């Protein structure tokens, strides 16, 4: 998390919104083999208190996560900021970005909880892509589904801390911020430029 408090989101529900929209995270934890990270789709609970995910049984983190403290990181849009975009002199290049961190203790899910997670995950994303009819596991042979589910392990993190950084040039004057947004947009990062314009002044 960036130490400058200017880059903390003022909208309390914004971090959870990013997690739900991006829905993919890096899961970091220490293991006897050293630090490890896994990358997984995630499901945030309605009250934003828990984060569920699943990993392949053979993943280097899977056997170490039960009861472990871990960090889940969701990355939003990011882009290089050229110092030449500033009118003020003596500036340096930097990077604008969005990153949401969630910390908590992880426990393993029972099979029925894992299946519920998979159902919720597919339902959310089938709706997002507008699938009609949406895919459901009812379209699979139950024996085949059960065999595939055996190859993964479900987990839930009870979130004890949120740490969020929205570095959108909020520490710059409005005219400088707009120049940076225009430069970022011209360099092909329209989503980040839009965020800067929508959130940077609030």
PDB file of C-alpha atoms in Angstrom, residues 33-202:
ATOM      1  CA  UNK A  33       9.557 -23.800   0.828  1.00  0.00           C
ATOM      2  CA  UNK A  34       9.638 -19.996   0.922  1.00  0.00           C
ATOM      3  CA  UNK A  35       7.110 -17.354  -0.145  1.00  0.00           C
ATOM      4  CA  UNK A  36       4.616 -18.491  -2.763  1.00  0.00           C
ATOM      5  CA  UNK A  37       1.841 -16.904  -4.807  1.00  0.00           C
ATOM      6  CA  UNK A  38      -1.107 -18.458  -6.599  1.00  0.00           C
ATOM      7  CA  UNK A  39      -3.424 -16.749  -9.084  1.00  0.00           C
ATOM      8  CA  UNK A  40      -7.119 -17.517  -8.887  1.00  0.00           C
ATOM      9  CA  UNK A  41     -10.645 -16.298  -9.588  1.00  0.00           C
ATOM     10  CA  UNK A  42     -12.239 -15.028  -6.395  1.00  0.00           C
ATOM     11  CA  UNK A  43     -15.734 -14.564  -4.970  1.00  0.00           C
ATOM     12  CA  UNK A  44     -16.288 -11.809  -2.405  1.00  0.00           C
ATOM     13  CA  UNK A  45     -19.192 -12.310   0.000  1.00  0.00           C
ATOM     14  CA  UNK A  46     -22.109  -9.888  -0.036  1.00  0.00           C
ATOM     15  CA  UNK A  47     -20.946  -8.323   3.237  1.00  0.00           C
ATOM     16  CA  UNK A  48     -17.320  -8.146   1.998  1.00  0.00           C
ATOM     17  CA  UNK A  49     -16.191 -10.153   5.038  1.00  0.00           C
ATOM     18  CA  UNK A  50     -14.877 -13.241   3.270  1.00  0.00           C
ATOM     19  CA  UNK A  51     -13.091 -14.065   0.027  1.00  0.00           C
ATOM     20  CA  UNK A  52     -13.395 -17.508  -1.529  1.00  0.00           C
ATOM     21  CA  UNK A  53     -11.171 -19.104  -4.166  1.00  0.00           C
ATOM     22  CA  UNK A  54      -9.957 -22.511  -5.304  1.00  0.00           C
ATOM     23  CA  UNK A  55      -6.613 -23.922  -6.367  1.00  0.00           C
ATOM     24  CA  UNK A  56      -5.391 -27.066  -8.062  1.00  0.00           C
ATOM     25  CA  UNK A  57      -4.437 -29.715  -5.520  1.00  0.00           C
ATOM     26  CA  UNK A  58      -0.943 -29.754  -7.005  1.00  0.00           C
ATOM     27  CA  UNK A  59      -0.440 -26.000  -6.565  1.00  0.00           C
ATOM     28  CA  UNK A  60       2.569 -25.149  -4.398  1.00  0.00           C
ATOM     29  CA  UNK A  61       0.358 -23.229  -1.933  1.00  0.00           C
ATOM     30  CA  UNK A  62      -2.524 -25.658  -1.547  1.00  0.00           C
ATOM     31  CA  UNK A  63      -1.077 -27.892   1.156  1.00  0.00           C
ATOM     32  CA  UNK A  64       0.080 -24.915   3.243  1.00  0.00           C
ATOM     33  CA  UNK A  65      -3.007 -22.687   3.341  1.00  0.00           C
ATOM     34  CA  UNK A  66      -5.161 -24.298   6.030  1.00  0.00           C
ATOM     35  CA  UNK A  67      -4.981 -21.944   9.035  1.00  0.00           C
ATOM     36  CA  UNK A  68      -2.381 -19.720   7.398  1.00  0.00           C
ATOM     37  CA  UNK A  69      -2.304 -15.933   7.317  1.00  0.00           C
ATOM     38  CA  UNK A  70      -2.324 -14.783   3.720  1.00  0.00           C
ATOM     39  CA  UNK A  71      -2.619 -11.735   1.520  1.00  0.00           C
ATOM     40  CA  UNK A  72      -4.912 -11.479  -1.511  1.00  0.00           C
ATOM     41  CA  UNK A  73      -4.092  -8.763  -4.037  1.00  0.00           C
ATOM     42  CA  UNK A  74      -6.386  -7.553  -6.815  1.00  0.00           C
ATOM     43  CA  UNK A  75      -4.686  -5.401  -9.452  1.00  0.00           C
ATOM     44  CA  UNK A  76      -6.649  -2.760 -11.316  1.00  0.00           C
ATOM     45  CA  UNK A  77      -5.565  -0.691 -14.327  1.00  0.00           C
ATOM     46  CA  UNK A  78      -2.104   0.873 -14.346  1.00  0.00           C
ATOM     47  CA  UNK A  79       0.029   3.037 -16.643  1.00  0.00           C
ATOM     48  CA  UNK A  80       3.343   4.863 -16.899  1.00  0.00           C
ATOM     49  CA  UNK A  81       3.208   8.626 -16.264  1.00  0.00           C
ATOM     50  CA  UNK A  82       5.729  10.694 -18.237  1.00  0.00           C
ATOM     51  CA  UNK A  83       7.268  13.678 -16.455  1.00  0.00           C
ATOM     52  CA  UNK A  84       6.909  15.579 -19.736  1.00  0.00           C
ATOM     53  CA  UNK A  85       3.142  15.700 -19.198  1.00  0.00           C
ATOM     54  CA  UNK A  86       3.550  18.095 -16.277  1.00  0.00           C
ATOM     55  CA  UNK A  87       3.719  21.836 -16.785  1.00  0.00           C
ATOM     56  CA  UNK A  88       5.653  22.248 -13.548  1.00  0.00           C
ATOM     57  CA  UNK A  89       9.432  21.732 -13.816  1.00  0.00           C
ATOM     58  CA  UNK A  90      11.617  19.316 -11.871  1.00  0.00           C
ATOM     59  CA  UNK A  91       9.161  16.421 -12.012  1.00  0.00           C
ATOM     60  CA  UNK A  92      10.045  12.748 -12.438  1.00  0.00           C
ATOM     61  CA  UNK A  93       8.230   9.900 -14.195  1.00  0.00           C
ATOM     62  CA  UNK A  94       5.986   7.719 -12.040  1.00  0.00           C
ATOM     63  CA  UNK A  95       3.263   5.108 -12.327  1.00  0.00           C
ATOM     64  CA  UNK A  96      -0.465   5.419 -11.661  1.00  0.00           C
ATOM     65  CA  UNK A  97      -2.285   2.276 -10.563  1.00  0.00           C
ATOM     66  CA  UNK A  98      -5.060   0.640  -8.589  1.00  0.00           C
ATOM     67  CA  UNK A  99      -4.300  -2.150  -6.099  1.00  0.00           C
ATOM     68  CA  UNK A 100      -6.535  -3.690  -3.440  1.00  0.00           C
ATOM     69  CA  UNK A 101      -5.029  -5.821  -0.667  1.00  0.00           C
ATOM     70  CA  UNK A 102      -6.981  -8.085   1.679  1.00  0.00           C
ATOM     71  CA  UNK A 103      -5.375  -9.851   4.629  1.00  0.00           C
ATOM     72  CA  UNK A 104      -6.806 -12.710   6.651  1.00  0.00           C
ATOM     73  CA  UNK A 105      -6.659 -16.282   7.867  1.00  0.00           C
ATOM     74  CA  UNK A 106      -7.570 -19.043   5.448  1.00  0.00           C
ATOM     75  CA  UNK A 107      -9.432 -22.269   6.018  1.00  0.00           C
ATOM     76  CA  UNK A 108     -10.253 -25.100   3.658  1.00  0.00           C
ATOM     77  CA  UNK A 109     -13.814 -25.551   2.410  1.00  0.00           C
ATOM     78  CA  UNK A 110     -15.817 -28.745   2.509  1.00  0.00           C
ATOM     79  CA  UNK A 111     -16.738 -30.254  -0.854  1.00  0.00           C
ATOM     80  CA  UNK A 112     -20.318 -28.944  -0.695  1.00  0.00           C
ATOM     81  CA  UNK A 113     -18.972 -25.435  -0.012  1.00  0.00           C
ATOM     82  CA  UNK A 114     -16.535 -25.731  -2.908  1.00  0.00           C
ATOM     83  CA  UNK A 115     -19.333 -26.743  -5.275  1.00  0.00           C
ATOM     84  CA  UNK A 116     -21.436 -23.785  -4.077  1.00  0.00           C
ATOM     85  CA  UNK A 117     -18.454 -21.513  -4.767  1.00  0.00           C
ATOM     86  CA  UNK A 118     -18.081 -22.896  -8.295  1.00  0.00           C
ATOM     87  CA  UNK A 119     -21.799 -22.448  -8.957  1.00  0.00           C
ATOM     88  CA  UNK A 120     -21.734 -18.850  -7.736  1.00  0.00           C
ATOM     89  CA  UNK A 121     -18.575 -18.050  -9.690  1.00  0.00           C
ATOM     90  CA  UNK A 122     -19.924 -19.387 -12.975  1.00  0.00           C
ATOM     91  CA  UNK A 123     -23.347 -17.764 -12.436  1.00  0.00           C
ATOM     92  CA  UNK A 124     -21.772 -14.349 -11.879  1.00  0.00           C
ATOM     93  CA  UNK A 125     -19.579 -14.508 -14.947  1.00  0.00           C
ATOM     94  CA  UNK A 126     -22.117 -16.153 -17.244  1.00  0.00           C
ATOM     95  CA  UNK A 127     -24.451 -13.250 -16.409  1.00  0.00           C
ATOM     96  CA  UNK A 128     -21.651 -10.782 -17.082  1.00  0.00           C
ATOM     97  CA  UNK A 129     -20.968 -12.135 -20.569  1.00  0.00           C
ATOM     98  CA  UNK A 130     -24.682 -12.307 -21.333  1.00  0.00           C
ATOM     99  CA  UNK A 131     -24.742 -16.034 -22.002  1.00  0.00           C
ATOM    100  CA  UNK A 132     -28.218 -17.164 -23.007  1.00  0.00           C
ATOM    101  CA  UNK A 133     -28.729 -19.801 -21.805  1.00  0.00           C
ATOM    102  CA  UNK A 134     -25.967 -19.573 -19.209  1.00  0.00           C
ATOM    103  CA  UNK A 135     -23.646 -22.493 -18.598  1.00  0.00           C
ATOM    104  CA  UNK A 136     -24.376 -24.492 -15.439  1.00  0.00           C
ATOM    105  CA  UNK A 137     -22.899 -27.734 -14.158  1.00  0.00           C
ATOM    106  CA  UNK A 138     -26.235 -29.406 -14.917  1.00  0.00           C
ATOM    107  CA  UNK A 139     -24.927 -29.569 -18.496  1.00  0.00           C
ATOM    108  CA  UNK A 140     -22.111 -31.875 -17.346  1.00  0.00           C
ATOM    109  CA  UNK A 141     -22.077 -35.557 -16.555  1.00  0.00           C
ATOM    110  CA  UNK A 142     -22.230 -35.553 -12.720  1.00  0.00           C
ATOM    111  CA  UNK A 143     -19.514 -38.205 -12.479  1.00  0.00           C
ATOM    112  CA  UNK A 144     -17.219 -36.144 -14.694  1.00  0.00           C
ATOM    113  CA  UNK A 145     -17.897 -32.992 -12.658  1.00  0.00           C
ATOM    114  CA  UNK A 146     -17.209 -34.794  -9.390  1.00  0.00           C
ATOM    115  CA  UNK A 147     -13.912 -36.108 -10.733  1.00  0.00           C
ATOM    116  CA  UNK A 148     -12.832 -32.636 -11.869  1.00  0.00           C
ATOM    117  CA  UNK A 149     -13.865 -31.123  -8.517  1.00  0.00           C
ATOM    118  CA  UNK A 150     -11.612 -33.648  -6.764  1.00  0.00           C
ATOM    119  CA  UNK A 151      -8.631 -32.080  -8.550  1.00  0.00           C
ATOM    120  CA  UNK A 152      -9.119 -28.719  -6.811  1.00  0.00           C
ATOM    121  CA  UNK A 153      -9.364 -27.448  -3.230  1.00  0.00           C
ATOM    122  CA  UNK A 154     -11.627 -24.638  -2.113  1.00  0.00           C
ATOM    123  CA  UNK A 155     -10.606 -22.010   0.429  1.00  0.00           C
ATOM    124  CA  UNK A 156     -12.093 -19.064   2.272  1.00  0.00           C
ATOM    125  CA  UNK A 157     -10.245 -16.088   3.706  1.00  0.00           C
ATOM    126  CA  UNK A 158     -11.903 -14.249   6.587  1.00  0.00           C
ATOM    127  CA  UNK A 159     -10.784 -10.714   5.834  1.00  0.00           C
ATOM    128  CA  UNK A 160      -9.266  -8.924   8.830  1.00  0.00           C
ATOM    129  CA  UNK A 161      -7.772  -5.940   6.989  1.00  0.00           C
ATOM    130  CA  UNK A 162      -8.269  -4.052   3.724  1.00  0.00           C
ATOM    131  CA  UNK A 163      -5.461  -1.914   2.302  1.00  0.00           C
ATOM    132  CA  UNK A 164      -6.201  -0.046  -0.898  1.00  0.00           C
ATOM    133  CA  UNK A 165      -4.206   2.237  -3.177  1.00  0.00           C
ATOM    134  CA  UNK A 166      -5.783   4.328  -5.922  1.00  0.00           C
ATOM    135  CA  UNK A 167      -2.818   6.308  -7.194  1.00  0.00           C
ATOM    136  CA  UNK A 168      -4.518   8.660  -9.652  1.00  0.00           C
ATOM    137  CA  UNK A 169      -2.425  11.846  -9.380  1.00  0.00           C
ATOM    138  CA  UNK A 170      -4.626  13.166  -6.568  1.00  0.00           C
ATOM    139  CA  UNK A 171      -1.559  14.946  -5.168  1.00  0.00           C
ATOM    140  CA  UNK A 172      -1.358  17.151  -8.277  1.00  0.00           C
ATOM    141  CA  UNK A 173      -3.255  20.317  -9.171  1.00  0.00           C
ATOM    142  CA  UNK A 174      -6.414  19.770 -11.245  1.00  0.00           C
ATOM    143  CA  UNK A 175      -4.856  21.111 -14.466  1.00  0.00           C
ATOM    144  CA  UNK A 176      -1.808  18.866 -14.007  1.00  0.00           C
ATOM    145  CA  UNK A 177      -4.045  15.887 -13.281  1.00  0.00           C
ATOM    146  CA  UNK A 178      -5.995  16.477 -16.497  1.00  0.00           C
ATOM    147  CA  UNK A 179      -2.766  16.665 -18.529  1.00  0.00           C
ATOM    148  CA  UNK A 180      -1.683  13.337 -17.060  1.00  0.00           C
ATOM    149  CA  UNK A 181      -5.109  11.810 -17.756  1.00  0.00           C
ATOM    150  CA  UNK A 182      -4.927  12.995 -21.358  1.00  0.00           C
ATOM    151  CA  UNK A 183      -1.433  11.547 -21.752  1.00  0.00           C
ATOM    152  CA  UNK A 184      -2.488   8.224 -20.246  1.00  0.00           C
ATOM    153  CA  UNK A 185      -5.549   8.103 -22.486  1.00  0.00           C
ATOM    154  CA  UNK A 186      -3.473   8.858 -25.583  1.00  0.00           C
ATOM    155  CA  UNK A 187      -1.081   6.047 -24.659  1.00  0.00           C
ATOM    156  CA  UNK A 188      -3.909   3.507 -24.796  1.00  0.00           C
ATOM    157  CA  UNK A 189      -4.983   3.329 -21.141  1.00  0.00           C
ATOM    158  CA  UNK A 190      -8.500   4.715 -21.363  1.00  0.00           C
ATOM    159  CA  UNK A 191      -9.844   2.907 -18.289  1.00  0.00           C
ATOM    160  CA  UNK A 192      -7.222   4.456 -16.017  1.00  0.00           C
ATOM    161  CA  UNK A 193      -7.745   7.922 -17.533  1.00  0.00           C
ATOM    162  CA  UNK A 194     -11.479   7.562 -16.890  1.00  0.00           C
ATOM    163  CA  UNK A 195     -10.835   6.635 -13.267  1.00  0.00           C
ATOM    164  CA  UNK A 196      -8.572   9.635 -12.841  1.00  0.00           C
ATOM    165  CA  UNK A 197     -11.268  11.967 -14.107  1.00  0.00           C
ATOM    166  CA  UNK A 198     -14.050  10.362 -12.107  1.00  0.00           C
ATOM    167  CA  UNK A 199     -12.283   9.816  -8.806  1.00  0.00           C
ATOM    168  CA  UNK A 200      -9.221  12.045  -8.742  1.00  0.00           C
ATOM    169  CA  UNK A 201     -11.128  15.175  -7.770  1.00  0.00           C
ATOM    170  CA  UNK A 202     -13.211  13.586  -4.988  1.00  0.00           C
TER     171      UNK A 202
END
